Structure formats: structure tokens, C-alpha cells
Coordinates of C-alpha atoms in Angstrom, one line a residue:
M1 CA 14.5 -22.7 14.0
T2 CA 14.0 -26.0 15.9
V3 CA 10.4 -26.2 17.2
Y4 CA 9.7 -28.1 20.5
Q5 CA 6.0 -28.9 21.2
V6 CA 6.4 -28.9 25.0
H7 CA 2.5 -29.6 25.5
R8 CA -0.8 -30.2 24.1
T9 CA -4.2 -30.7 25.8
Q10 CA -7.7 -31.0 24.8
V11 CA -10.6 -28.8 25.7
S12 CA -13.9 -30.4 25.7
S13 CA -15.5 -28.4 28.8
E14 CA -15.2 -25.0 30.7
Q15 CA -13.3 -26.4 33.1
D16 CA -10.5 -27.7 30.7
V17 CA -10.7 -23.7 29.3
F18 CA -9.5 -22.7 33.0
Q19 CA -6.7 -25.3 32.7
A20 CA -5.3 -24.4 29.2
R21 CA -5.0 -20.6 30.7
R22 CA -3.5 -21.9 33.6
Q23 CA -0.8 -24.2 31.5
A24 CA -0.5 -21.0 29.1
R25 CA 0.8 -18.6 31.7
H26 CA 2.6 -21.4 33.6
L27 CA 4.8 -21.9 30.2
A28 CA 5.0 -18.3 29.7
D29 CA 6.5 -17.8 33.4
A30 CA 8.9 -20.9 32.6
V31 CA 10.3 -19.2 29.7
G32 CA 10.8 -16.0 31.1
L33 CA 8.1 -13.4 29.9
E34 CA 7.1 -10.7 32.2
N35 CA 4.1 -10.7 34.4
Q36 CA 2.2 -8.5 31.8
D37 CA 3.3 -10.5 29.2
Q38 CA 1.8 -14.2 30.7
I39 CA -1.5 -12.3 31.5
R40 CA -1.9 -11.3 28.1
I41 CA -1.0 -15.2 27.0
A42 CA -2.9 -16.3 29.4
A43 CA -6.1 -14.4 28.2
A44 CA -5.5 -14.8 24.5
V45 CA -5.2 -18.6 24.9
S46 CA -8.9 -18.9 27.2
E47 CA -10.6 -16.7 24.7
V48 CA -9.9 -18.5 21.7
G49 CA -10.5 -22.1 23.3
R50 CA -14.0 -20.7 24.9
R51 CA -14.9 -19.7 21.4
L52 CA -13.8 -22.6 19.9
L53 CA -15.5 -25.0 22.3
A54 CA -18.5 -23.3 21.2
F55 CA -17.7 -25.7 17.8
G56 CA -16.7 -29.0 19.2
R57 CA -13.6 -30.4 21.1
V58 CA -10.7 -28.2 20.8
S59 CA -7.0 -29.3 20.9
V60 CA -4.4 -26.8 21.9
A61 CA -0.6 -27.4 21.0
F62 CA 2.2 -25.6 23.1
E63 CA 5.4 -24.8 21.3
V64 CA 8.6 -23.4 21.7
D65 CA 10.6 -22.1 18.5
L66 CA 13.9 -21.8 19.4
P67 CA 17.0 -20.1 16.7
D68 CA 19.7 -22.3 14.8
D69 CA 22.8 -21.1 16.3
A70 CA 24.5 -21.4 12.7
S71 CA 22.1 -19.6 11.1
P72 CA 23.4 -16.0 9.5
V73 CA 20.3 -14.1 10.0
R74 CA 19.1 -13.1 13.1
Q75 CA 16.5 -15.0 14.2
H76 CA 13.9 -14.5 17.6
A77 CA 12.9 -17.5 19.8
L78 CA 8.6 -17.9 19.8
L79 CA 6.4 -19.0 22.2
R80 CA 3.6 -20.2 20.1
F81 CA 0.2 -21.5 20.3
Q82 CA -2.2 -23.5 18.0
A83 CA -5.6 -24.3 18.9
E84 CA -7.8 -26.4 16.1
V85 CA -11.3 -27.7 16.1
E86 CA -12.4 -30.2 13.4
A87 CA -15.4 -28.0 12.2
E88 CA -16.4 -25.2 10.5
T89 CA -17.1 -21.5 11.7
D90 CA -18.8 -18.6 11.2
D91 CA -17.8 -15.0 10.3
E92 CA -19.0 -14.1 13.8
F93 CA -16.7 -16.4 15.4
A94 CA -13.9 -14.9 13.4
A95 CA -14.9 -11.2 14.4
G96 CA -14.9 -12.0 17.8
V97 CA -11.9 -13.9 18.4
A98 CA -9.9 -11.3 16.3
L99 CA -9.9 -9.4 19.4
T100 CA -6.9 -11.0 20.7
R101 CA -4.9 -10.3 17.7
N102 CA -3.6 -7.4 20.0
L103 CA -2.4 -9.5 22.9
M104 CA 0.0 -11.3 20.5
D105 CA 3.2 -10.3 18.3
T106 CA 1.9 -12.4 15.4
W107 CA -2.0 -14.0 14.8
E108 CA -3.7 -16.1 12.0
I109 CA -6.6 -17.8 11.4
T110 CA -7.2 -20.0 8.7
R111 CA -10.7 -21.7 8.0
S112 CA -12.3 -24.5 6.1
P113 CA -15.4 -26.5 5.7
A114 CA -14.0 -29.4 7.9
R115 CA -11.2 -27.3 10.3
T116 CA -10.6 -23.8 11.9
E117 CA -7.3 -22.9 13.3
V118 CA -6.0 -20.2 15.1
T119 CA -1.9 -19.9 15.3
M120 CA -0.4 -17.2 18.0
S121 CA 3.0 -16.8 19.0
R122 CA 4.9 -14.5 21.3
R123 CA 8.6 -13.4 21.2
I124 CA 10.7 -14.8 24.3
P125 CA 13.2 -11.9 25.0
Q126 CA 16.3 -14.3 26.3
P127 CA 16.4 -17.5 25.0
A128 CA 19.7 -18.4 25.6
G129 CA 19.2 -20.3 28.9
L130 CA 16.9 -22.6 27.8
T131 CA 18.2 -25.9 27.0
E132 CA 16.4 -29.3 25.5
A133 CA 16.6 -30.4 29.0
D134 CA 14.9 -27.5 30.4
L135 CA 12.2 -28.2 28.1
S136 CA 11.5 -31.5 29.1
A137 CA 11.6 -30.3 32.7
I138 CA 8.8 -27.7 31.7
Q139 CA 6.9 -30.2 29.9
A140 CA 6.5 -32.0 33.0
D141 CA 6.0 -29.5 35.0
I142 CA 2.7 -28.3 33.0
A143 CA 1.7 -31.5 32.1
G144 CA 0.8 -31.8 36.3
T145 CA -0.7 -28.4 36.5
A146 CA -4.6 -28.6 36.9
A147 CA -7.0 -26.0 37.1
G148 CA -9.2 -25.3 40.2
T149 CA -12.7 -24.7 40.4
P150 CA -14.1 -21.9 38.9
L151 CA -14.3 -19.4 42.1
Q152 CA -10.5 -20.0 42.4
E153 CA -9.7 -19.3 38.8
L154 CA -11.9 -16.1 39.4
A155 CA -10.1 -15.5 42.7
E156 CA -6.8 -15.9 40.7
H157 CA -7.8 -14.0 37.9
N158 CA -8.5 -11.0 40.4
R159 CA -5.1 -11.3 42.0
Q160 CA -3.5 -10.9 38.8
L161 CA -5.5 -7.9 37.7
L162 CA -4.9 -6.2 41.1
A163 CA -1.3 -7.1 40.9
T164 CA -0.8 -5.7 37.1
L165 CA -2.9 -2.6 38.2
G166 CA -0.4 -2.0 41.1
E167 CA 2.4 -2.4 38.3
V168 CA 0.8 0.3 36.2
Q169 CA 0.2 2.6 39.2
A170 CA 3.8 2.5 40.3
H171 CA 5.0 3.2 36.8
R172 CA 2.4 6.1 36.6
D173 CA 3.7 7.5 39.9
E174 CA 7.1 6.9 38.7
L175 CA 6.7 8.6 35.4
L176 CA 4.8 12.1 37.6
R177 CA 8.1 12.1 39.5
L178 CA 10.0 12.3 36.5
N179 CA 8.1 14.8 34.9
E180 CA 8.0 17.2 38.2
E181 CA 11.9 16.9 38.3
L182 CA 12.2 17.1 34.6
A183 CA 9.5 20.3 34.8
D184 CA 12.0 21.7 37.7
T185 CA 15.1 21.3 35.3
N186 CA 13.5 23.0 32.3
R187 CA 12.1 25.8 34.6
G188 CA 15.8 26.7 35.7
V189 CA 17.1 26.1 32.1
M190 CA 14.7 28.4 30.6
A191 CA 15.2 31.1 33.4
L192 CA 19.0 30.8 32.9
Y193 CA 18.3 30.8 28.7
S194 CA 16.0 33.6 29.5
E195 CA 18.8 36.0 31.1
L196 CA 21.4 35.0 28.6
S197 CA 19.1 35.6 25.6
E198 CA 16.9 38.4 26.5
E199 CA 18.5 41.5 24.4
L200 CA 18.9 38.8 21.4
E201 CA 15.9 37.8 21.5
A202 CA 14.2 41.4 21.3
T203 CA 16.3 41.9 18.2
N204 CA 15.2 38.8 16.1
R205 CA 12.1 38.0 17.7
G206 CA 10.2 39.2 14.6
V207 CA 12.5 37.4 12.0
V208 CA 12.3 33.9 14.3
A209 CA 8.6 34.2 14.2
L210 CA 8.2 34.7 10.6
Y211 CA 10.4 31.5 9.9
A212 CA 9.1 29.6 12.0
E213 CA 5.4 30.3 10.6
L214 CA 6.7 29.9 7.1
D215 CA 8.3 27.0 7.9
Q216 CA 5.1 25.2 9.9
R217 CA 2.9 26.3 6.7
T218 CA 5.1 24.6 4.5
S219 CA 5.3 21.5 6.6
E220 CA 1.5 21.4 6.9
L221 CA 1.3 21.8 2.9
R222 CA 3.9 19.5 2.4
A223 CA 2.1 16.8 4.4
A224 CA -1.2 17.8 3.2
S225 CA -0.3 17.4 -0.5
E226 CA 1.3 14.1 0.1
A227 CA -1.9 12.7 2.1
K228 CA -3.8 13.5 -0.6
T229 CA -1.5 11.8 -3.2
R230 CA -1.8 8.6 -1.1
F231 CA -5.7 8.9 -0.6
L232 CA -5.9 9.3 -4.4
A233 CA -3.5 6.7 -5.2
N234 CA -5.4 4.0 -2.5
V235 CA -9.0 4.8 -3.3
T236 CA -8.9 5.0 -7.1
H237 CA -6.5 2.0 -7.0
E238 CA -9.2 0.1 -5.3
L239 CA -12.2 1.4 -7.1
R240 CA -10.8 0.5 -10.8
S241 CA -11.3 -3.0 -10.0
P242 CA -15.1 -3.2 -9.1
V243 CA -15.9 -0.4 -11.5
T244 CA -14.5 -2.2 -14.7
S245 CA -16.6 -5.3 -13.5
I246 CA -19.8 -3.5 -13.1
T247 CA -19.6 -1.7 -16.7
G248 CA -18.2 -5.6 -18.0
L249 CA -21.5 -7.1 -16.4
A250 CA -23.9 -4.4 -18.1
R251 CA -22.1 -4.8 -21.1
L252 CA -22.5 -8.7 -21.3
L253 CA -26.1 -8.7 -20.1
R254 CA -27.2 -6.3 -22.9
D255 CA -24.9 -8.7 -25.3
P256 CA -27.3 -10.0 -27.9
A257 CA -26.4 -13.6 -27.1
S258 CA -27.2 -13.0 -23.5
D259 CA -31.2 -13.7 -22.5
P260 CA -33.5 -11.1 -24.0
L261 CA -34.3 -8.0 -22.1
T262 CA -37.1 -5.9 -21.9
E263 CA -36.9 -2.3 -23.2
N264 CA -37.1 -0.8 -20.0
Q265 CA -34.2 -2.9 -18.8
A266 CA -31.9 -2.8 -21.7
H267 CA -32.8 1.4 -21.1
Q268 CA -31.5 1.0 -17.2
L269 CA -28.6 -1.4 -18.0
A270 CA -27.6 1.3 -20.9
L271 CA -27.6 3.8 -17.9
L272 CA -25.9 1.9 -15.6
E273 CA -23.0 0.9 -18.1
D274 CA -22.6 5.0 -19.2
S275 CA -22.3 6.1 -15.4
G276 CA -19.9 3.5 -14.9
R277 CA -17.7 4.2 -17.9
N278 CA -17.9 8.0 -16.5
L279 CA -16.8 7.0 -13.1
L280 CA -14.0 4.6 -14.7
T281 CA -12.8 7.6 -16.8
L282 CA -12.6 9.8 -13.5
V283 CA -11.0 7.3 -11.1
N284 CA -8.0 6.9 -14.3
E285 CA -7.6 10.6 -14.2
L286 CA -7.5 10.3 -10.7
L287 CA -5.1 7.9 -10.6
D288 CA -3.0 9.5 -13.2
L289 CA -3.0 12.5 -11.6
A290 CA -2.0 11.0 -8.1
K291 CA 1.3 9.8 -9.8
A292 CA 1.7 12.8 -11.6
E293 CA 2.2 14.6 -8.4
S294 CA 4.2 12.3 -6.5
G295 CA 6.7 12.6 -9.0
R296 CA 6.4 8.7 -10.0
L297 CA 5.5 9.3 -13.6
Q298 CA 8.8 8.3 -15.4
P299 CA 9.1 9.1 -19.0
S300 CA 10.7 6.8 -21.7
P301 CA 12.2 9.0 -24.4
E302 CA 12.8 7.9 -27.7
D303 CA 13.3 9.9 -31.2
V304 CA 9.6 11.0 -31.9
D305 CA 7.8 11.8 -35.6
L306 CA 5.3 13.9 -34.7
K307 CA 3.1 13.1 -38.0
P308 CA 2.3 9.2 -37.0
I309 CA 0.9 11.1 -33.3
F310 CA -0.9 13.7 -35.6
D311 CA -2.8 11.0 -37.6
T312 CA -3.6 9.2 -35.1
L313 CA -5.4 12.1 -33.1
R314 CA -7.2 12.8 -36.2
G315 CA -8.6 9.7 -36.8
T316 CA -9.4 9.0 -32.8
L317 CA -10.7 12.2 -32.1
R318 CA -13.3 11.8 -34.8
A319 CA -15.1 9.7 -32.4
V320 CA -15.6 12.2 -30.0
P321 CA -19.5 14.0 -30.0
T322 CA -19.1 17.7 -31.3
A323 CA -21.4 20.2 -31.9
E324 CA -23.0 19.9 -35.8
G325 CA -20.8 23.5 -36.7
T326 CA -17.5 22.2 -35.0
D327 CA -14.3 21.2 -37.4
L328 CA -11.5 19.4 -36.1
V329 CA -8.2 20.6 -38.2
V330 CA -5.0 18.6 -37.5
Q331 CA -2.2 20.1 -39.9
E332 CA 0.8 18.1 -40.9
P333 CA 3.7 19.2 -39.0
T334 CA 5.9 19.6 -42.0
G335 CA 9.0 21.5 -41.1
V336 CA 9.3 19.9 -37.7
P337 CA 12.3 17.8 -36.8
A338 CA 11.9 14.7 -34.3
L339 CA 11.7 14.9 -30.6
R340 CA 13.3 13.5 -28.2
T341 CA 10.3 12.7 -25.5
D342 CA 7.9 10.2 -24.4
P343 CA 5.4 10.1 -27.0
I344 CA 2.6 8.3 -24.8
M345 CA 2.7 11.3 -22.6
L346 CA 3.0 13.7 -25.6
A347 CA -0.1 12.0 -27.4
Q348 CA -2.1 12.1 -23.9
V349 CA -1.3 16.0 -23.5
L350 CA -2.5 16.5 -27.0
R351 CA -5.5 14.5 -26.7
N352 CA -6.6 16.6 -23.1
L353 CA -6.3 19.4 -24.8
L354 CA -8.5 18.5 -28.2
T355 CA -10.9 16.8 -26.2
N356 CA -11.4 20.0 -24.2
A357 CA -11.5 22.2 -26.8
L358 CA -14.0 20.3 -28.8
K359 CA -16.5 20.5 -25.7
F360 CA -16.7 24.1 -25.4
T361 CA -16.4 24.8 -28.9
P362 CA -20.2 25.2 -30.1
S363 CA -19.5 26.5 -33.8
G364 CA -16.4 26.9 -35.7
E365 CA -12.9 25.0 -35.7
V366 CA -10.8 23.4 -33.4
R367 CA -7.4 23.4 -35.1
L368 CA -3.8 21.2 -33.9
S369 CA -0.6 22.8 -35.6
A370 CA 3.0 22.7 -34.7
A371 CA 6.3 25.1 -35.6
Y372 CA 9.7 24.7 -34.8
E373 CA 12.2 28.1 -33.8
N374 CA 15.4 28.1 -31.7
D375 CA 15.5 24.1 -31.1
V376 CA 12.0 24.5 -29.6
V377 CA 8.9 22.9 -30.8
S378 CA 5.6 24.5 -30.3
L379 CA 2.3 22.7 -30.5
T380 CA -0.9 24.5 -31.0
V381 CA -4.3 23.7 -29.8
E382 CA -6.5 26.9 -30.6
D383 CA -10.5 26.8 -31.0
T384 CA -13.2 29.7 -31.6
G385 CA -15.4 28.5 -28.7
I386 CA -16.4 30.0 -25.6
G387 CA -13.2 31.5 -24.4
I388 CA -12.2 31.6 -20.7
P389 CA -12.9 34.7 -18.2
P390 CA -9.1 36.2 -17.5
E391 CA -9.7 35.8 -13.6
E392 CA -10.6 32.1 -14.4
Q393 CA -7.4 31.6 -16.6
G394 CA -5.0 30.5 -13.7
R395 CA -7.8 28.7 -11.7
V396 CA -8.2 26.1 -15.0
F397 CA -5.1 24.5 -13.9
E398 CA -6.6 23.5 -10.5
E399 CA -7.8 20.1 -9.9
F400 CA -11.4 19.8 -10.3
Y401 CA -12.2 23.6 -11.3
Q402 CA -14.5 24.1 -14.2
V403 CA -15.2 27.2 -16.0
R404 CA -18.4 28.9 -15.2
H405 CA -20.8 28.9 -18.1
A406 CA -24.0 27.6 -19.2
L407 CA -22.6 25.3 -21.7
Q408 CA -21.0 23.4 -18.5
A409 CA -24.4 22.1 -17.5
K410 CA -24.6 20.3 -20.6
L411 CA -21.4 18.9 -20.9
T412 CA -19.4 15.8 -18.5
G413 CA -16.3 16.3 -16.8
T414 CA -14.0 16.1 -14.1
G415 CA -12.0 19.1 -14.2
L416 CA -8.7 16.7 -14.3
G417 CA -7.7 17.0 -18.1
L418 CA -6.1 20.5 -18.1
P419 CA -4.2 19.7 -14.3
Y420 CA -2.8 16.6 -15.9
A421 CA -1.9 17.7 -19.1
R422 CA 0.6 20.5 -17.4
R423 CA 2.0 17.9 -15.0
L424 CA 2.7 15.7 -18.0
V425 CA 4.6 18.7 -20.1
E426 CA 6.5 19.3 -17.1
V427 CA 7.6 15.8 -16.6
L428 CA 8.8 16.3 -20.6
G429 CA 11.0 19.3 -19.7
G430 CA 8.3 21.8 -21.6
T431 CA 5.8 24.6 -21.2
L432 CA 2.0 24.9 -21.4
D433 CA 0.7 28.4 -21.7
L434 CA -2.6 29.9 -22.3
E435 CA -4.1 32.7 -24.3
S436 CA -7.9 33.3 -24.3
E437 CA -10.7 35.7 -24.7
I438 CA -14.2 35.8 -23.9
G439 CA -16.8 34.8 -27.0
R440 CA -13.5 34.3 -29.5
G441 CA -11.8 31.2 -28.4
S442 CA -8.6 29.8 -26.7
R443 CA -4.9 29.0 -27.5
F444 CA -2.9 26.2 -25.7
T445 CA 0.2 26.0 -26.2
V446 CA 2.7 23.1 -25.6
R447 CA 6.9 24.1 -25.7
L448 CA 9.0 21.2 -26.0
P449 CA 12.9 21.2 -25.9
V450 CA 13.8 18.7 -29.3
G451 CA 17.1 17.4 -27.5
A452 CA 17.1 14.6 -24.5
L453 CA 15.2 15.4 -21.6
T454 CA 16.2 16.9 -18.4
G455 CA 18.4 14.2 -16.4
E456 CA 18.4 11.4 -19.5
T457 CA 21.9 9.6 -19.6
G458 CA 21.1 6.9 -21.9
E459 CA 21.9 4.1 -18.8
P460 CA 19.3 1.5 -18.3
A461 CA 17.0 2.2 -15.0
Q462 CA 17.9 0.2 -11.7
T463 CA 15.8 -3.1 -11.1
L464 CA 13.5 -2.0 -8.2
V465 CA 13.0 -4.7 -5.6
L466 CA 10.0 -4.3 -2.7
L467 CA 11.3 -6.5 0.2
V468 CA 8.4 -7.6 3.0
D469 CA 9.5 -8.8 6.1
D470 CA 8.7 -8.0 9.8
D471 CA 12.2 -8.6 10.8
E472 CA 13.6 -5.3 10.9
A473 CA 17.0 -7.2 11.3
F474 CA 16.6 -9.4 8.1
R475 CA 15.3 -6.4 6.3
T476 CA 18.5 -4.2 6.9
A477 CA 20.7 -7.1 6.0
A478 CA 19.1 -8.6 2.7
G479 CA 18.9 -4.5 1.8
H480 CA 22.2 -4.3 2.2
V481 CA 23.0 -7.0 0.4
L482 CA 20.8 -6.7 -2.8
R483 CA 21.8 -2.9 -3.1
S484 CA 25.6 -3.7 -3.0
C485 CA 24.6 -6.5 -6.1
G486 CA 23.1 -2.9 -8.1
F487 CA 19.4 -3.3 -7.3
A488 CA 17.2 -0.4 -5.9
V489 CA 15.4 -1.0 -2.6
R490 CA 12.3 -0.2 -1.2
E491 CA 11.0 -1.8 2.3
A492 CA 7.9 -2.6 3.8
A493 CA 7.4 -4.1 7.6
D494 CA 3.7 -5.6 7.0
G495 CA 1.4 -6.8 4.1
R496 CA -0.8 -3.5 4.1
T497 CA 2.0 -1.0 3.7
A498 CA 3.4 -3.6 0.9
L499 CA 0.3 -3.2 -1.0
A500 CA -0.2 0.4 -0.2
S501 CA 3.6 1.0 -1.7
I502 CA 3.1 -1.1 -4.7
A503 CA -0.2 1.0 -5.8
A504 CA 1.5 3.8 -5.8
H505 CA 4.6 2.3 -7.7
P506 CA 5.1 -1.4 -8.6
P507 CA 8.1 -2.8 -8.3
D508 CA 10.4 -5.2 -10.7
L509 CA 10.5 -7.9 -8.1
L510 CA 8.7 -8.7 -4.8
L511 CA 10.3 -10.7 -2.2
L512 CA 7.6 -11.6 0.6
D513 CA 7.6 -12.9 3.8
L514 CA 4.4 -14.9 4.9
R515 CA 3.8 -14.3 8.2
L516 CA 3.4 -10.4 8.5
A517 CA 1.3 -8.0 10.3
E518 CA -1.9 -6.5 9.5
L519 CA -2.0 -8.3 6.1
D520 CA -0.1 -12.0 5.7
G521 CA 2.0 -12.9 2.8
F522 CA -0.8 -15.0 1.3
A523 CA -3.6 -12.1 1.6
V524 CA -0.9 -9.7 -0.4
L525 CA -1.0 -12.2 -3.3
S526 CA -4.6 -12.5 -2.9
A527 CA -4.5 -9.0 -3.8
L528 CA -1.8 -9.0 -6.7
D529 CA -4.0 -11.7 -8.3
A530 CA -7.0 -9.6 -8.7
D531 CA -5.2 -6.9 -10.4
D532 CA -4.6 -7.6 -14.2
V533 CA -1.1 -5.5 -14.0
L534 CA 0.0 -6.3 -10.7
R535 CA -0.4 -9.9 -11.1
R536 CA 2.6 -9.9 -13.5
I537 CA 5.1 -8.5 -10.9
P538 CA 7.4 -11.4 -10.2
V539 CA 7.1 -12.7 -6.6
V540 CA 9.5 -15.1 -4.6
V541 CA 8.6 -16.1 -1.3
V542 CA 11.3 -15.9 1.6
T543 CA 10.0 -18.0 4.6
A544 CA 11.3 -19.2 7.6
Y545 CA 8.1 -21.6 8.0
P546 CA 8.1 -23.2 4.5
H547 CA 5.6 -25.7 5.9
D548 CA 2.7 -23.2 6.2
V549 CA 2.7 -23.8 2.5
T550 CA 0.3 -26.7 2.3
E551 CA -1.9 -25.6 -1.0
Q552 CA 0.6 -25.0 -3.5
S553 CA -2.9 -22.9 -5.4
R554 CA -2.2 -20.3 -2.3
L555 CA 1.0 -19.4 -3.8
R556 CA -0.4 -18.2 -7.5
H557 CA 2.1 -16.8 -9.8
T558 CA 5.1 -17.1 -7.4
T559 CA 8.2 -17.5 -9.1
A560 CA 9.9 -19.3 -6.5
V561 CA 9.8 -20.3 -2.3
L562 CA 13.2 -19.8 -0.6
D563 CA 13.8 -21.4 2.9
K564 CA 15.2 -18.5 5.1
T565 CA 17.0 -21.2 7.3
A566 CA 18.5 -22.7 4.2
T567 CA 19.3 -19.9 2.0
T568 CA 22.4 -17.5 2.7
L569 CA 22.0 -13.7 2.0
D570 CA 24.1 -14.1 -1.1
D571 CA 21.7 -16.3 -2.8
L572 CA 19.4 -13.5 -2.6
C573 CA 21.4 -11.6 -5.5
G574 CA 20.9 -14.6 -7.6
V575 CA 17.3 -15.5 -7.0
A576 CA 16.5 -12.0 -7.5
R577 CA 18.4 -11.6 -10.9
L578 CA 16.7 -14.6 -12.4
A579 CA 13.3 -13.7 -11.0
A580 CA 13.6 -10.3 -12.8
A581 CA 15.3 -10.8 -16.0
P582 CA 12.1 -11.4 -17.9
R583 CA 10.3 -8.2 -16.6
S584 CA 13.6 -6.1 -16.7
A585 CA 13.9 -7.3 -20.1
G586 CA 10.5 -6.1 -21.3
H587 CA 8.1 -9.3 -20.8
R588 CA 5.0 -8.1 -18.9
G589 CA 3.2 -11.6 -19.4
P590 CA 2.6 -13.8 -16.5
I591 CA 6.2 -15.4 -15.2
G592 CA 6.4 -19.0 -15.1
D593 CA 5.6 -21.2 -12.1
R594 CA 9.2 -21.9 -11.0
R595 CA 9.6 -23.0 -7.0
T596 CA 12.8 -23.7 -5.0
E597 CA 13.1 -25.0 -1.7
G598 CA 16.3 -24.3 0.3
N599 CA 19.1 -23.1 -2.4
G600 CA 17.2 -23.5 -5.3
G601 CA 17.5 -20.8 -7.9
S602 CA 20.8 -19.7 -7.4

């Protein structure tokens, strides 16, 4: 992109605000923007200038960015305005000036104790006719533009508003006319269709109605399930960090090395920490359940000997609170061959079943055993507890459902352990069955095949790249090149969508533009840096505005910075392989700070 500064004006009075407004509209008209776009730009510039003027003298730069003819990436010409004041602004200013965001294509505010800058831009639809000579003429023309008196400006503003309302009314009338024509056409078509198909409809009406209702219900259920899964994933991910902080701070305050607490303070902090742990457990279970329901849980199969898993469960579950008369018995899995499965998922399933059984067995025993028959391993958790009524046995695998019993009031639980266990078993290619009798106990049986998991090929998974850019043409071209190089590619057009995608399924590599709608690239980097797991994802910044990076600390753990104007699409494959190599090789620590400019990194 080639940047031309067409004009710069100083705003030190309300009259200067009027002048900046008039000059902004004049420039928008000169570069070929439509009347409504001219009004949007004038309104945005005057509102930003007016609000900044409350903090001091304002400098407003008028710029035109023209694409380079030799660039392999499709670029858009931009009309950009940068308003700045040498002063610190408050949150009330930021909230007020944000009202202009919807008037422009891109909008960004930068605040510091010594300076505040608001940058806005609007795409120029047909910049091919603009030359340097044209821009010089426009520059001279704008420099001579002066604002009228406040009454004259108000009259001009009203004239523009009335003209716009006239255009809107004309469009509305045209739409009404077209709708009437369409309605007439539809009536004719429907009459013809009714005449030709009346006999066929009489025969098939019942079948069509039934299938239509079934399709509608299926779509509604699928949409509701997907919405619920996205909601659970997003909400639990946002809750996990603050809840972890609360429990950590409570533990820190109760540490003997901290300042002494009164007995009442120590008691209150203990209650706070217990509640935080319970909430964190619920959050983690919800997040696990959301991942399982969305189908994003992918097992990592290996040959698993059951004995180490049984030994670990025997040791760790002794710390689970149980009734005095309840014993935990873990039988040795003798005569059972090694399983081809995911050991972490399998251990989680057994831990959930055993923990649930221990809670609802006031006396007697809880027993874990294993058996092998016909290439199937059966893992059984059997207890002598309260049992489950027949009418509730199917519902215990529903989210949040808990068996109605007097013992339930004394226990803590979320009702998510059994649903999550069943989904994990299904992911592992097995089944989970329940047998129970009131007053005599319950038996949960997990059946898993000994051989390879369904769909396991032994081939390594593709490296997943998330491509975040607001330019659809660049995403399409870059995505095609990356896929041809063997990468799996997902795309996002703005920062908010990117964070939701990362939370649901973290990629192996993130290719990130800095200038984005909703949340910009710096906000995405900040969100990643706040999460202990997500900060390990390698990030390559790909931007057409490398001068935006004025503070290296804002890039945090970025692996590389590429200039779009100097980097070819073919370079992306090499950079992606280098950046994703440590993660795909099993490295889970932070990636080193390796930044490149231009073609570096390929």
C-alpha cells in the first residue's frame, strides 16, 4: 500500500470542528464515495474531533492508501482519518466516541497517559482513476475549503439530512413497487401450481406435512444443541481463569507465611476456597462435556496395561471422603490383555464411576474389576449402595440430573459425571451399561474392544492452522495455498470469532492480522496471553501495516511478524512449517520470540 497524506488540520475551537467536517466530506466526495458514505465520514470526523477537543488541541490527518499494482494479494484502497490529542482521556470519552465505530469500515482507539489517537478508515470502491496528480489537486482544493457560520453549517447539515431521507424514501418506494410486482407474480405462479398439483397434493399432503415437521424439529434440535455446546464452551472458558484466581488468592491469604488472620477471617476464607473449588470443578466438567458433545474430543490411542491405571485409582481415591463403613476394593486385572485405547480418557471414566459409587454407598463396598472375553474387555464398577429406581435409570445419563434421595441433600455434585463418562466411552468405541436395584446397589459396566479404535489409521494428524483476517480474498488465497501444503485450515474474519474458535478447538498455529473488526489482533494476543494453555499456541502476525507495531511488548509471545506487501503466499507454507514444528513435535512450552520482517522465516 502507498500512503498519501492529503491534508492535516488543527482543531482548537468549535469552528474548527465545522471546518474539519466540511473538509472530510469534500475529500470523500473527491475520491468517489457516495452521498451517504460522505455523510457518515463527515459525522464520524466531527464527532471524534468534538469529543477530543474537550481535552486539548486536536490534530486530524487526512490520508489516502492506494494499493500497489505489483502486489499478489488483493488490496483495497482506503480513506483514512487519524485524530490525536496530546492528553490522557477517560473511559467516558472512550464510550462516547465508540458510537462512531459503526460509521466506518475500520476503527481503532489508542490511549496512553500522554496521548490519545483515534484511527478510522472507509474503503474506496473504485480507486483506479486516482493518480498522484489527482491527489495533489484534491489536496489544494481541500486546503482552501473553509467552514461557514454555525447557522450555515446547521443549514447544510439539514440539507444533507433531507437529501438522504429523500433517497431512503425513493428506495423504499421502489422496494414497495417491486414487492407488489413480486406478489402479483407469486399469485399467478401459485394459481398455476395449485391447478396443476391439486390432485397430487391430495394424495401426498399427509406424508409431506409429516416429513416437513420432522425436518423442522430435527433442525431445531440440532441448532439448539450446537448453541448450547457453544455457550457452555465459551462461558466455562471465560469463568475458569477468574475462579482459579479466586481460589489461589484465598489459599495465599491462608498461607502461614502471610499476615496472621483472625479465627473468623480464616473460617470465611476456608469457605471461600471450598466454594471456589466446587465452582471450578463444575466449570471444568461443563467444559469437558461441551467438548465431548461437539465431537472435538480426539483420543490418543496407545497400548494400555490396566494394572498401572488400577494402581493409580486405588491410591488416589483413598483421599475421596467416604462413609466409615464403606470399603474400596480394586481387584488386580489378571488375565486381561493390553487395550488399544486412550489411557487418560479411560482413567477419567473409571474415576467418575468410582467417585459416584463411593458417594452413594453409605455402607458396604465399592468394587472395580476387569474381565476379558471374545476380544472385549469388561470393566465393572459395582457397589452396595442405595440403588437407582428403574424409572430414573435412563435419566442418570442426562446432564445435571440427580437421583432423588435423602442422601442427595448431604452430598455435593453437578450431575455431569455420568453423562461425561458415557460420552468418553462412546469416543473410545465402547458402551456403558447400568444395572441397579433399590436398596441393593448398582453395577456400571464399560465394554471396550481390544483392537484399534474406530478410524485409527496410524497416520499423523494434520497440523491445524487458524487463519484470522478481515480480507476475504486474502483468506481464500492463503487458505488454498496452506491446504495444498498439507495443512488443515480454519478461517475467522474478526477477533471475537477467532477467540471463540480457539476456545472450542485450539489450533496448532495461528496466522493473525492486526487490524480486525470486533476485537483487533492485539486484543486476541492479550486474551491468549492470559490463558496458561492458549499462550503456548505459536502465533505469526501477517499485516499490511507493520508500522502499527510500535511497542514490541504488545506482541507478547508472537513467533514472527510478516509484512503482507513484501511476503508472497508461497512464503506462508515455509513460515507455517517452521512456526508449528515445535508444537507438532510434542513441544508444549512457550515458543521463542523469533520475529521476521518481510520474507524472513521462509
